[in-house]
Amino acid sequence: MSHWPEVPVLRGRHVTLRPLQRADRNDLLAALSTGFERTFAGGLPTPETIDSWLDRAEAETAADRAQVFAVLDADGVVAGTTRYMRMNAAARRVEIGTTLYAPRVRRTGLNTEAKKLLLGHAFDVLGVCCVQIRTDVLNHASRRAIERIGAKQDGILRGHNVMHDPDYGERRRDTVVYSILDIEWPGIRRHLDALLDR
């Protein structure tokens, strides 16, 4: 029996998050086909890997460790994907991650609102105590975006992963871990509302 409710549909002004489906395969590939720095795109699905990527997403969901979303823009077009991951019902923790957006929606209200919807559902519906967000220590744009929403840095996992780049070869990735606690959520929600009202 699942410890978590079904994957929800979360709607805002700029974005809709709904369960990712196999039928989204080609739309997701189209959204993610250009504009990514390979240094930080280790989990980026490609035409060669999309089916195994979807297999893993379905397996993680079935095992109660993830809930995977298609990210739709204001026009209802697939603009990327995000998920709850490392879900732990006993510890009342989730992580928001594997977030990949089409270049056309970056630096728009879409990401801010998507994070607000995901955080709101995690704290207000799932009843978690903590939401984590992680990123590559070298991905300064991602770090700024995470800090902008109000997450606090917990620490750095040194040598946490091994990344492969066709130009630079193999490197050890240090991962920055951020978190938001349930007691911080009311203030962060007001902060996100203010950002979205600008």
XYZ file of C-alpha atoms in Angstrom:
198
model
C 0.000 0.000 0.000
C 1.272 3.477 -0.883
C 2.257 5.839 1.914
C 1.694 8.815 -0.382
C -1.391 10.052 -2.258
C -1.518 9.708 -6.034
C 0.554 12.104 -8.134
C -1.532 15.304 -8.108
C -2.338 17.875 -10.767
C -1.150 21.291 -9.562
C -2.330 24.398 -11.430
C -1.200 28.011 -11.360
C -1.279 31.049 -13.644
C 2.016 30.285 -15.388
C 2.304 26.518 -15.069
C 0.459 23.241 -14.677
C 2.134 20.194 -13.177
C 0.520 16.867 -13.959
C 1.677 13.242 -13.885
C 4.189 12.519 -16.642
C 2.868 9.959 -19.130
C 4.443 7.819 -21.845
C 2.437 9.874 -24.326
C 4.564 12.908 -23.330
C 7.702 11.212 -24.697
C 8.101 13.175 -27.943
C 6.923 16.495 -26.494
C 9.434 16.173 -23.663
C 12.251 15.378 -26.101
C 11.304 18.409 -28.197
C 11.281 20.691 -25.145
C 14.690 19.469 -23.995
C 16.409 19.189 -27.360
C 18.538 22.356 -27.204
C 20.073 24.937 -24.908
C 21.577 22.769 -22.171
C 25.104 22.969 -20.834
C 26.339 19.405 -21.107
C 28.368 19.888 -17.933
C 25.138 19.894 -15.899
C 22.925 17.727 -18.134
C 23.878 14.276 -16.897
C 20.240 13.227 -16.391
C 18.956 14.800 -19.599
C 16.900 12.288 -21.613
C 17.875 11.950 -25.274
C 16.216 10.037 -28.133
C 18.521 7.117 -27.272
C 17.833 7.142 -23.528
C 14.261 8.447 -23.167
C 12.601 5.026 -22.947
C 14.929 3.735 -20.209
C 14.610 7.163 -18.505
C 10.807 6.742 -18.467
C 11.181 3.129 -17.264
C 13.227 4.328 -14.276
C 10.748 7.122 -13.528
C 7.871 4.629 -13.516
C 9.814 2.200 -11.308
C 10.678 4.943 -8.798
C 7.016 6.013 -8.689
C 5.812 2.422 -8.234
C 8.293 1.982 -5.372
C 6.915 5.105 -3.621
C 10.248 6.920 -3.974
C 9.207 9.506 -6.582
C 6.323 11.381 -8.174
C 7.207 12.573 -11.673
C 5.526 15.567 -13.308
C 5.201 16.955 -16.798
C 5.608 20.738 -16.653
C 3.156 22.556 -18.933
C 3.432 26.252 -19.729
C 0.492 28.688 -19.656
C -0.548 27.501 -23.133
C -0.619 23.862 -22.062
C 2.554 22.942 -23.985
C 5.065 20.572 -22.374
C 7.997 22.716 -21.224
C 9.921 20.186 -19.156
C 9.756 17.876 -16.177
C 10.305 17.920 -12.410
C 9.648 15.518 -9.583
C 9.452 14.727 -5.925
C 12.262 12.251 -5.277
C 13.990 10.484 -2.378
C 10.526 10.408 -0.808
C 10.617 9.114 2.753
C 7.223 8.849 4.438
C 8.618 7.772 7.816
C 10.976 10.764 7.998
C 8.384 13.050 6.364
C 10.924 14.288 3.809
C 10.942 14.763 0.057
C 13.345 16.303 -2.407
C 12.390 18.414 -5.423
C 14.730 17.566 -8.271
C 15.449 16.281 -11.775
C 14.053 19.631 -12.905
C 14.619 20.240 -16.609
C 13.025 23.162 -18.458
C 13.001 24.200 -22.087
C 15.205 27.280 -22.597
C 12.151 29.310 -23.679
C 10.670 29.245 -20.148
C 13.812 29.893 -18.126
C 13.885 33.125 -16.124
C 10.092 33.411 -16.337
C 7.448 33.055 -13.618
C 7.058 29.384 -14.519
C 9.838 28.045 -12.261
C 8.918 30.267 -9.306
C 5.298 29.178 -9.500
C 6.196 25.515 -10.046
C 8.335 25.561 -6.892
C 5.542 27.287 -4.973
C 3.032 24.626 -6.066
C 5.389 21.762 -5.233
C 6.355 23.206 -1.858
C 2.731 23.956 -1.005
C 1.605 20.426 -1.822
C 4.550 18.910 0.072
C 3.977 20.888 3.262
C 0.204 21.411 3.204
C -0.998 18.080 1.761
C 1.785 15.517 2.207
C 2.630 16.920 5.631
C 6.394 16.772 5.256
C 8.767 18.390 7.735
C 11.517 19.121 5.227
C 11.937 19.601 1.483
C 15.427 19.284 0.055
C 16.794 20.638 -3.229
C 20.236 19.656 -4.540
C 22.439 20.902 -7.346
C 25.956 20.720 -8.740
C 28.313 23.019 -6.818
C 29.483 24.461 -10.162
C 25.947 25.218 -11.401
C 25.813 28.818 -10.197
C 22.595 29.661 -12.069
C 20.775 26.806 -10.352
C 22.221 27.762 -6.963
C 21.047 31.371 -7.381
C 17.556 30.189 -8.338
C 17.337 27.889 -5.296
C 18.590 30.594 -2.943
C 16.188 33.105 -4.506
C 13.183 31.081 -3.361
C 14.476 31.085 0.207
C 16.080 27.648 0.653
C 18.985 27.446 3.092
C 22.238 25.674 2.304
C 22.801 22.641 4.555
C 26.191 21.637 3.217
C 28.185 20.175 0.349
C 28.498 16.465 -0.389
C 32.062 16.243 -1.677
C 32.791 13.773 -4.479
C 29.100 12.873 -4.441
C 28.805 11.765 -8.064
C 30.861 11.126 -11.170
C 29.966 13.188 -14.237
C 30.967 12.392 -17.820
C 31.439 15.120 -20.419
C 32.474 14.314 -24.007
C 34.789 17.347 -24.117
C 36.295 17.266 -20.622
C 36.046 13.608 -19.659
C 35.202 12.457 -16.170
C 34.935 14.713 -13.134
C 33.800 14.256 -9.567
C 30.732 16.312 -8.782
C 30.313 18.041 -5.451
C 26.610 18.421 -4.631
C 25.171 21.381 -2.709
C 22.253 20.427 -0.456
C 19.582 23.009 0.378
C 16.449 22.637 2.459
C 13.239 24.334 3.532
C 11.571 23.362 6.819
C 7.843 23.327 7.506
C 8.214 26.163 10.024
C 9.840 28.282 7.297
C 7.167 27.569 4.684
C 4.646 30.339 5.617
C 7.294 33.045 5.195
C 8.647 31.506 2.002
C 5.137 31.255 0.569
C 4.643 34.995 1.153
C 8.030 35.633 -0.466
C 7.100 33.553 -3.542
C 3.724 35.316 -3.805
C 5.567 38.652 -3.810
C 7.938 37.458 -6.542
C 5.006 36.268 -8.662
C 3.150 39.581 -8.209
C 6.054 41.621 -9.611
